[in-house]
XYZ file of C-alpha atoms in Angstrom:
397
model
C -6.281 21.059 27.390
C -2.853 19.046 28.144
C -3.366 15.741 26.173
C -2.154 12.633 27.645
C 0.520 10.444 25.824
C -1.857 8.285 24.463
C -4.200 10.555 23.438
C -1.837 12.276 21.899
C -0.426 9.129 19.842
C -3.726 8.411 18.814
C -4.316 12.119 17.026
C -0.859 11.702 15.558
C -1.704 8.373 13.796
C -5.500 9.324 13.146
C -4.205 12.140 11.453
C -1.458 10.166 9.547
C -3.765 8.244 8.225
C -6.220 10.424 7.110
C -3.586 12.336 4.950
C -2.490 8.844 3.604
C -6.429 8.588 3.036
C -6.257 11.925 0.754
C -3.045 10.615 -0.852
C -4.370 7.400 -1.775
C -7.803 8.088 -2.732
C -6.226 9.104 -6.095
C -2.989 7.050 -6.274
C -5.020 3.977 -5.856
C -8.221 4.424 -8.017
C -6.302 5.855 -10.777
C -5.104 2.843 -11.422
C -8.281 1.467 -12.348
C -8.969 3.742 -14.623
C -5.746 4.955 -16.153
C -5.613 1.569 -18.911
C -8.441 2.467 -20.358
C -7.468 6.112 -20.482
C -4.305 5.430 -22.287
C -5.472 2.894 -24.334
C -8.468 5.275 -25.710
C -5.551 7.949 -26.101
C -3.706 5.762 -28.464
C -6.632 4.619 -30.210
C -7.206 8.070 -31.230
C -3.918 9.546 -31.427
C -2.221 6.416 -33.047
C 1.323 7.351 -32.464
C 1.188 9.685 -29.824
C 1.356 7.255 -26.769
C 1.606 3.246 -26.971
C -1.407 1.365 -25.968
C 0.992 -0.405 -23.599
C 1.856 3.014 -21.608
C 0.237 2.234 -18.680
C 2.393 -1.338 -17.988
C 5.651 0.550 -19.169
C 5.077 3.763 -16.976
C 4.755 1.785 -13.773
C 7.859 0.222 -14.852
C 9.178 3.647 -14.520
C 7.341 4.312 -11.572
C 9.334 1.306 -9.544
C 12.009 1.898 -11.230
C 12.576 5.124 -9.591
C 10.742 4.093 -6.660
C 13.900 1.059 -6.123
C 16.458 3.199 -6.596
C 15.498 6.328 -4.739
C 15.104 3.636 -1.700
C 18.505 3.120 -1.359
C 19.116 6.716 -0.246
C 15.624 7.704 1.410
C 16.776 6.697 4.440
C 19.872 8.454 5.139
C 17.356 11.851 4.684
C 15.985 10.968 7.773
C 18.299 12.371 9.996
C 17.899 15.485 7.954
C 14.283 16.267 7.307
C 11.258 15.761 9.751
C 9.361 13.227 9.147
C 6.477 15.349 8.282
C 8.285 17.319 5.601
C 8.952 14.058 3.669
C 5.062 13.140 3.547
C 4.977 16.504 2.251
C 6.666 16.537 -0.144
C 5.616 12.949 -1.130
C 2.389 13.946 -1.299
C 3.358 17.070 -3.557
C 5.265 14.755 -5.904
C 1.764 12.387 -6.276
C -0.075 15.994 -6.950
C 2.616 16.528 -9.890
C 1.470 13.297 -11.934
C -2.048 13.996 -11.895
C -1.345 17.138 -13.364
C -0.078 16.221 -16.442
C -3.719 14.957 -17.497
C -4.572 18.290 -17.590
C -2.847 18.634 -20.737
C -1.562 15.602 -22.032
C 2.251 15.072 -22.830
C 4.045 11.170 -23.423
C 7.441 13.044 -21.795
C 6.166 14.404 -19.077
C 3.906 11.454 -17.969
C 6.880 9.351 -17.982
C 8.825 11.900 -15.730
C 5.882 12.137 -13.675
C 5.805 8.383 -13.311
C 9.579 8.803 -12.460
C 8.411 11.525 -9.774
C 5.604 9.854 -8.679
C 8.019 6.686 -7.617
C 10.137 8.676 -5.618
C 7.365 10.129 -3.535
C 6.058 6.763 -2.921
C 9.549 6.421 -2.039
C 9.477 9.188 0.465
C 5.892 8.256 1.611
C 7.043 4.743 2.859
C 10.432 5.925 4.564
C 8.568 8.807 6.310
C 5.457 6.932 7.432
C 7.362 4.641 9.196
C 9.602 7.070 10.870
C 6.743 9.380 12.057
C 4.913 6.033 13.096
C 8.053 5.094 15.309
C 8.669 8.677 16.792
C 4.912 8.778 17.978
C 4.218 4.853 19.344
C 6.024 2.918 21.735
C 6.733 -0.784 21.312
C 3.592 -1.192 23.538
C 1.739 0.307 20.809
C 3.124 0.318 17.607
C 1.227 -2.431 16.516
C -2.020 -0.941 17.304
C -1.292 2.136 15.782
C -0.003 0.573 12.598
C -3.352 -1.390 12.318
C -5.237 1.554 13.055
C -3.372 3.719 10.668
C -3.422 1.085 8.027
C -7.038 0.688 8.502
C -7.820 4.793 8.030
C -5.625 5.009 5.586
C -6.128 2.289 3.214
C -9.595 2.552 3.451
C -8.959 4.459 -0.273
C -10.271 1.972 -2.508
C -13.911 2.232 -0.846
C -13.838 6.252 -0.769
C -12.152 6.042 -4.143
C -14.785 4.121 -5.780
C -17.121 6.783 -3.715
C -15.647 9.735 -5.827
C -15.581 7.867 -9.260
C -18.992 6.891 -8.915
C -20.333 10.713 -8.339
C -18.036 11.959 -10.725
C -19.689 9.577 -13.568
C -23.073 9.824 -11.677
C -22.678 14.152 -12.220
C -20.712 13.567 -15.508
C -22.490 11.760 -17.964
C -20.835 9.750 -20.643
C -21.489 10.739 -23.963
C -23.057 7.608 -26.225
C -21.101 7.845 -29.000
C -18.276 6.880 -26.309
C -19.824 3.406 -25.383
C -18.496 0.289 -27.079
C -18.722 -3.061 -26.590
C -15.400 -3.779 -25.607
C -14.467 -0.826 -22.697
C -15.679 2.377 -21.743
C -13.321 5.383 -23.013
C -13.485 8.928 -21.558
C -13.585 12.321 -23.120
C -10.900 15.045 -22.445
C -13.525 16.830 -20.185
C -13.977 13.579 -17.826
C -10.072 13.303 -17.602
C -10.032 16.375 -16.735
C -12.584 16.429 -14.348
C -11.642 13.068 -13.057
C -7.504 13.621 -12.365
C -8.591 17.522 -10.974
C -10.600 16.041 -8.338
C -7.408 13.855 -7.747
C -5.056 16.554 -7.602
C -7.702 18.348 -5.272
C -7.453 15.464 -2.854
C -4.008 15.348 -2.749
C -4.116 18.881 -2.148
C -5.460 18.223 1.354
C -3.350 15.333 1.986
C -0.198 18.007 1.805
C -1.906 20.369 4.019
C -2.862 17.431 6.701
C 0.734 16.412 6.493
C 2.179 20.015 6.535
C 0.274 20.102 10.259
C 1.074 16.846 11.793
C 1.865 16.912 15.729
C 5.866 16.988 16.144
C 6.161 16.242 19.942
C 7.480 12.852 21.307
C 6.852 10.926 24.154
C 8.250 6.816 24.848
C 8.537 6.488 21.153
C 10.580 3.549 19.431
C 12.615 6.394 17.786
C 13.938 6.945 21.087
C 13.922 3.755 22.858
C 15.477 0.794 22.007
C 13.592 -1.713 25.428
C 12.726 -5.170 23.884
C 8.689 -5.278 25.264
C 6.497 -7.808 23.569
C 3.962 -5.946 22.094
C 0.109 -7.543 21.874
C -1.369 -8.827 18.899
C -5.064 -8.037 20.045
C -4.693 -4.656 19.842
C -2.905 -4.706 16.421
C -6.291 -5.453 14.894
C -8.581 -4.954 17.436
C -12.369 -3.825 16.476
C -11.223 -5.846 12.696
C -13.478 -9.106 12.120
C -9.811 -11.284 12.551
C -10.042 -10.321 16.694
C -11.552 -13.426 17.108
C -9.365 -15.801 16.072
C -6.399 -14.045 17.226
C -7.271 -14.179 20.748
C -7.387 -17.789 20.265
C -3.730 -17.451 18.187
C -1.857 -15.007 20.040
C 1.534 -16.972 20.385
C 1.441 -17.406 16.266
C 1.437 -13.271 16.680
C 2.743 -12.519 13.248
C 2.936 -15.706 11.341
C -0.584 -15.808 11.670
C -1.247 -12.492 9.726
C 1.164 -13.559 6.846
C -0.915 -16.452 6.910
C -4.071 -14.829 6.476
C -2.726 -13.201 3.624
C -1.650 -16.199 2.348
C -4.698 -18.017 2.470
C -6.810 -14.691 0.606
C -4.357 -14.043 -1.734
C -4.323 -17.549 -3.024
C -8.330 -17.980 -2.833
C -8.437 -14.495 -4.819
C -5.606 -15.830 -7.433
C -7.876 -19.163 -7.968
C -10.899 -17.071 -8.602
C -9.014 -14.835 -11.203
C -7.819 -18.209 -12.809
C -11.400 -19.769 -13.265
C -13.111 -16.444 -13.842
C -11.193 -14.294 -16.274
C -10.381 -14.842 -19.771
C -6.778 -15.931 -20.693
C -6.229 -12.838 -23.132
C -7.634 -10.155 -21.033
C -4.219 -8.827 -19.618
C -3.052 -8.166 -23.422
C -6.341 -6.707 -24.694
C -9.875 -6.070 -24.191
C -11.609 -9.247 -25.055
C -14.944 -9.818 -26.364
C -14.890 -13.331 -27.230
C -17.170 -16.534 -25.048
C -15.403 -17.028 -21.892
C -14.389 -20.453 -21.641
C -13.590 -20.316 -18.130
C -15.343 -22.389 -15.685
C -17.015 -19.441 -13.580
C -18.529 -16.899 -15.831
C -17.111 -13.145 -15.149
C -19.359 -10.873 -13.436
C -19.402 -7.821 -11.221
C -20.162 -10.231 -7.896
C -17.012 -12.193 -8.973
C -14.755 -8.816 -9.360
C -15.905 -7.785 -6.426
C -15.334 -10.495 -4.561
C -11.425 -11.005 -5.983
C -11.133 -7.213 -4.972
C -12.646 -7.879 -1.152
C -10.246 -11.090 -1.236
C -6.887 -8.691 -2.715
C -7.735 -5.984 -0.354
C -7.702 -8.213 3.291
C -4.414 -9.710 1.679
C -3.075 -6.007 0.860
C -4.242 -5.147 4.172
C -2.483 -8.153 5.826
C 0.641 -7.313 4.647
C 1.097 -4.282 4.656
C 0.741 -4.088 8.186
C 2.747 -7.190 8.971
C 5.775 -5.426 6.863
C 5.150 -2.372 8.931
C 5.176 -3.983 12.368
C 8.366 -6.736 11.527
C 10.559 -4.084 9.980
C 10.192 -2.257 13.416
C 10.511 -4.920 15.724
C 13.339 -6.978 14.214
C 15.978 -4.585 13.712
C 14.266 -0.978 15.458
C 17.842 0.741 14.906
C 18.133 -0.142 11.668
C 13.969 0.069 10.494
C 14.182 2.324 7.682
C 16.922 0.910 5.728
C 15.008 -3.097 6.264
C 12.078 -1.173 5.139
C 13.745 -0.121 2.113
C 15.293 -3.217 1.113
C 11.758 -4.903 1.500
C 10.611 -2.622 -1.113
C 13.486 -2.673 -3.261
C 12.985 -6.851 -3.815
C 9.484 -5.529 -4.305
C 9.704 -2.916 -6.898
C 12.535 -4.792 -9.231
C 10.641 -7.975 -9.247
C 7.464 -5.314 -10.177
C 9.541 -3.961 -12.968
C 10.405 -6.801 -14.758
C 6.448 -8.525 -14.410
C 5.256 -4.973 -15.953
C 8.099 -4.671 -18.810
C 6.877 -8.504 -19.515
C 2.969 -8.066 -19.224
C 2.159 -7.374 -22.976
C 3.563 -11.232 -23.730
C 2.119 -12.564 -19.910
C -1.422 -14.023 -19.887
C -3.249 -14.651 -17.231
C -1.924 -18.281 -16.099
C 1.567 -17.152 -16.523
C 0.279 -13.979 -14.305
C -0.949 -16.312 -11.641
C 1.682 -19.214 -11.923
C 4.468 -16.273 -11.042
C 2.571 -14.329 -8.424
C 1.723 -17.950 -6.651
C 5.572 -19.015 -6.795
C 6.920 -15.486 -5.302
C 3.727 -15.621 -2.925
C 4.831 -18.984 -1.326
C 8.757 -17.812 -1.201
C 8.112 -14.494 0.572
C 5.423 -16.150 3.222
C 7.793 -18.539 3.876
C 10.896 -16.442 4.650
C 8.798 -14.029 6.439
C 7.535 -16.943 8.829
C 10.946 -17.694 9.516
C 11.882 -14.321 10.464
C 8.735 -13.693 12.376
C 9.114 -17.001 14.774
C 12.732 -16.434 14.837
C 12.006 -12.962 16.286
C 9.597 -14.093 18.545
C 11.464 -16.737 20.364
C 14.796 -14.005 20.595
C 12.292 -11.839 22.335
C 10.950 -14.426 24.603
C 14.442 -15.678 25.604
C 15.291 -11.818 26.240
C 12.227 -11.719 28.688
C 12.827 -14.747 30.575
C 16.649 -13.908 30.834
C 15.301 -10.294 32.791
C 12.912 -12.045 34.781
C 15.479 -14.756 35.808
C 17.952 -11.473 36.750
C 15.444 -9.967 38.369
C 14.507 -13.121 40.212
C 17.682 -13.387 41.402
C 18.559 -10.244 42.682
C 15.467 -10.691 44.915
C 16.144 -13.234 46.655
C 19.940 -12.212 47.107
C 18.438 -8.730 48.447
């Protein structure tokens, strides 16, 4: 059966996003666990790895993952889009290897790896999410996309929680302080990981090729529609009754959560507890709890969710021949302001944590508003310059 060009958008993103599903399912929830991890690896190898490994391989991680997005890019007019998921995906599978058998050199190169296929990942998302949506729909299929896709931290938490439902943890490895995890359970833990991302390679290996009106081929200035962007999301409400904010009102909502979710983590966690498991009375006004985490998580997720599909959408619309390379330079500001936080996170507690992500926060909502409304009233001016045109040349016909 011939699919229609919609239809056959819609499989193209669905599918996108469920092998950015696979691909994140371990990318994201390692990250949760992989402190500990190290920090139990140090504690009984002393020497072996610093307890500090985790902050310092990210580091590495954006390190790489700035650089390499300088040249990502230009690759585009060389490889498919589909063949750079692949092989960012492939990278990811790389890192989680290396728990297999533990080695301080080759987790740092994997880190290095690891931050050039996020690299990849980024640069090809957007470019397969151009060739297969037209300006009509490219905000809809980001938000649907985004929404299959980053829907990792829920399935995630799914596939931690069987794996320490089916794995017990042995007592002697409880302790007041944080839970630690045998060789077995990293094992078992980063092989179910590398089995995920397994699938996320093969999903991307088979992703549909053919174009129709894509932006990659079209360069018509057509104001897209902000209700479909997020239809179906709890937000469709209140964007019907915003729809000429279109952007600047999703970079607000992030705002807004972000913020609320940065207040809770200054009232609710203790000063110390970026340095070093604490044990000590909480002095804070709102007493830690797992209804509190969970809420700061719910609050960091809509933000993450926010943005990512307001950078996804602008970077398109803005400047579509030039998408990839914006893209990249959003993410290079991102990753070397990332670097330096996680080089300086031993010696940051948690209200210089909150103070700096508050003051770059405010600086990049701001700018982005600008950009957005500037954008917007270019595109309107466009519009009404056609229709006048066309106006025009009716009434001279």
């Amino acid at each position: 059966m011939q699919l229609t060009p919609r239809r056959h958008e819609l499989l193209s993103v669905y599918l996108l996003g469920a092998g950015t599903l696979f691909m994140y399912i371990g990318y994201v929830t390692q990250s949760f666990i992989s402190e500990p991890i190290i920090r139990g690896m140090s504690a009984e190898k002393p020497g072996t790895i610093s307890e500090f490994a985790g902050y310092y391989g990210q580091a590495f991680h954006y390190t790489a993952f700035a650089i390499s997005s300088l040249v990502t890019p230009s690759i585009q007019a060389y490889i498919k889009s589909k063949w750079i998921l692949t092989t960012a995906s492939a990278l990811f599978a790389i890192y989680y290897l290396g728990f297999m058998h533990f080695n301080t050199f080759y987790f740092y190169i994997a880190q290095v790896l690891m931050g050039i296929g996020y690299s990849f990942y980024n640069n090809g998302e957007g470019a397969y999410l151009s060739e297969h949506s037209s300006r009509r729909t490219i905000e809809s299929n980001t938000g649907i996309e985004t929404a299959v896709g980053h829907s990792s931290l829920f399935v995630g938490g799914l596939a931690l929680l069987t794996i320490f439902y089916f794995v017990p943890q042995d007592t002697t490895q409880v302790t007041n302080i944080s839970r630690t995890f045998s060789e077995f359970e990293i094992r078992i833990i980063y092989g179910t990981f590398f089995a995920l991302n397994v699938i996320s390679m093969l999903i991307f290996a088979l992703l549909p090729t053919k174009q129709y009106d894509s932006i990659a081929s079209k360069s018509q200035v057509v104001l897209p529609s902000l209700q479909q962007q997020i239809s179906g999301v709890f937000l469709r409400k209140l964007v019907k009754q915003c729809q000429k904010w279109r952007l600047p009102f999703i970079i607000t909502i992030h705002l807004l959560f972000i913020i609320t979710g940065l207040v809770l983590v200054q009232l609710s966690v203790p000063e110390m507890a970026t340095i070093r498991p604490t044990t000590e009375v909480s002095p804070q006004l709102i007493h830690p709890s797992r209804l509190i985490v969970g809420l700061i998580g719910f609050l960091f997720g809509v933000g993450d969710f926010s943005i990512t599909m307001a950078r996804a959408v602008i970077c398109q619309v803005v400047v579509p021949e030039c998408r990839m390379q914006v893209f990249s330079i959003s993410r290079l500001y991102q990753c070397l302001s990332s670097c330096i936080v996680l080089v300086l996170t031993p010696y940051m507690a948690i209200t210089c944590w909150t103070i700096t992500l508050f003051v770059g926060l405010v600086l990049g909502t701001s700018t982005f508003i600008i950009v957005a409304r500037r954008t917007d009233k270019h595109q309107t001016d466009i519009i009404t310059a056609h229709s006048k045109i066309e106006l025009t040349t009716t009434e001279l016909a």
